[in-house]
Structures are given as C-alpha cells and as structure tokens.
Amino acid sequence: RVETPQPLPAAPTVIAPRKGPLGPSAQLSFTVVPGATEYHIEIARDADLIVDARQLVATATAHVLTEPLAAGKWFWRVTAKSADGFIGLPSKVYSFEVKR
C-alpha cells in the first residue's frame, strides 16, 4: 500500500547567534518547525561545514554547547527531522566567534 505523500519539514530559522561572539551561555537557538521531533545541528570551522565538523541532535529549539569550542570563527546550521524520519532542508549557514 502506498502512503499519501507528506511534505518535508520546513527549514528552521536561526535566531542566535547569527554573527559576532558566542554568548557566555554558549546557546544556539532557532525557531520551532511544526511536526519536527528533533533537530540536527552542524558546526564547523568553514562555511561548507567540513573542517573540524561536529554534529549534534537536539529535541528543543535551544541547545547549549557542553563541549568547549576552540577560539576562532565557527559556522553552523540546523535541520528539522519529522516523527516519520523525514529530514527537511537546512537553515542558512551563520557564523559566530569563540573568544578565550
């Protein structure tokens, strides 16, 4: 039996940080995507998200980085995943600075 097509989850919108320093709370935040059950966060040293890449999974729209990042510029984006396992398009890529 073929199921009815379902739309992919929408791309989340990044709230903060969008550029500049990472705040003392080290929190990444983004908008809620209806139907999403988890969010995949990608962080890396380059805008292509390849160099020193890290992937995190969050179930809320705010995620505190528990592992410290090295000083310098970092880039990040987030993607929503539905309860059925479908992954939507990623957000735009934004950057932030880690200062020590």
mmCIF file of N, CA and C in Angstrom, residues 22 44-45 52 54 67-74 96-100:
data_model
loop_
_atom_site.group_PDB
_atom_site.id
_atom_site.type_symbol
_atom_site.label_atom_id
_atom_site.label_comp_id
_atom_site.label_asym_id
_atom_site.label_seq_id
_atom_site.Cartn_x
_atom_site.Cartn_y
_atom_site.Cartn_z
ATOM 1 N N LEU A 22 29.920 34.311 20.413
ATOM 2 C CA LEU A 22 29.028 33.360 21.053
ATOM 3 C C LEU A 22 28.844 33.839 22.481
ATOM 4 N N ALA A 44 31.053 23.756 12.236
ATOM 5 C CA ALA A 44 32.367 23.507 11.641
ATOM 6 C C ALA A 44 33.156 24.819 11.549
ATOM 7 N N ARG A 45 34.430 24.678 11.180
ATOM 8 C CA ARG A 45 35.313 25.834 11.062
ATOM 9 C C ARG A 45 35.178 26.547 9.722
ATOM 10 N N ASP A 52 36.794 20.339 10.743
ATOM 11 C CA ASP A 52 36.541 20.164 12.184
ATOM 12 C C ASP A 52 35.035 20.095 12.474
ATOM 13 N N ARG A 54 31.267 18.978 13.476
ATOM 14 C CA ARG A 54 30.602 18.312 14.602
ATOM 15 C C ARG A 54 29.114 18.281 14.319
ATOM 16 N N GLU A 67 30.459 20.936 25.148
ATOM 17 C CA GLU A 67 31.894 20.792 24.913
ATOM 18 C C GLU A 67 32.428 22.125 24.411
ATOM 19 N N PRO A 68 33.487 22.643 25.038
ATOM 20 C CA PRO A 68 34.011 23.935 24.589
ATOM 21 C C PRO A 68 34.599 23.843 23.179
ATOM 22 N N LEU A 69 34.420 24.908 22.426
ATOM 23 C CA LEU A 69 34.988 25.003 21.086
ATOM 24 C C LEU A 69 36.285 25.801 21.151
ATOM 25 N N ALA A 70 37.192 25.514 20.253
ATOM 26 C CA ALA A 70 38.446 26.270 20.185
ATOM 27 C C ALA A 70 38.144 27.716 19.797
ATOM 28 N N ALA A 71 39.017 28.610 20.202
ATOM 29 C CA ALA A 71 38.845 30.021 19.858
ATOM 30 C C ALA A 71 38.878 30.199 18.346
ATOM 31 N N GLY A 72 38.131 31.170 17.858
ATOM 32 C CA GLY A 72 38.103 31.472 16.436
ATOM 33 C C GLY A 72 36.695 31.483 15.880
ATOM 34 N N LYS A 73 36.617 31.534 14.574
ATOM 35 C CA LYS A 73 35.333 31.613 13.882
ATOM 36 C C LYS A 73 34.783 30.213 13.627
ATOM 37 N N TRP A 74 33.473 30.051 13.870
ATOM 38 C CA TRP A 74 32.756 28.801 13.634
ATOM 39 C C TRP A 74 31.506 29.102 12.813
ATOM 40 N N PHE A 96 29.722 32.442 14.134
ATOM 41 C CA PHE A 96 29.915 33.090 15.434
ATOM 42 C C PHE A 96 31.384 32.980 15.798
ATOM 43 N N GLU A 97 31.807 33.797 16.750
ATOM 44 C CA GLU A 97 33.194 33.814 17.208
ATOM 45 C C GLU A 97 33.271 33.253 18.620
ATOM 46 N N VAL A 98 34.251 32.426 18.855
ATOM 47 C CA VAL A 98 34.536 31.955 20.206
ATOM 48 C C VAL A 98 35.804 32.675 20.654
ATOM 49 N N LYS A 99 35.684 33.389 21.762
ATOM 50 C CA LYS A 99 36.829 34.143 22.289
ATOM 51 C C LYS A 99 37.287 33.514 23.584
ATOM 52 N N ARG A 100 38.558 33.489 23.805
ATOM 53 C CA ARG A 100 39.119 32.950 25.049
ATOM 54 C C ARG A 100 39.951 34.004 25.725
#
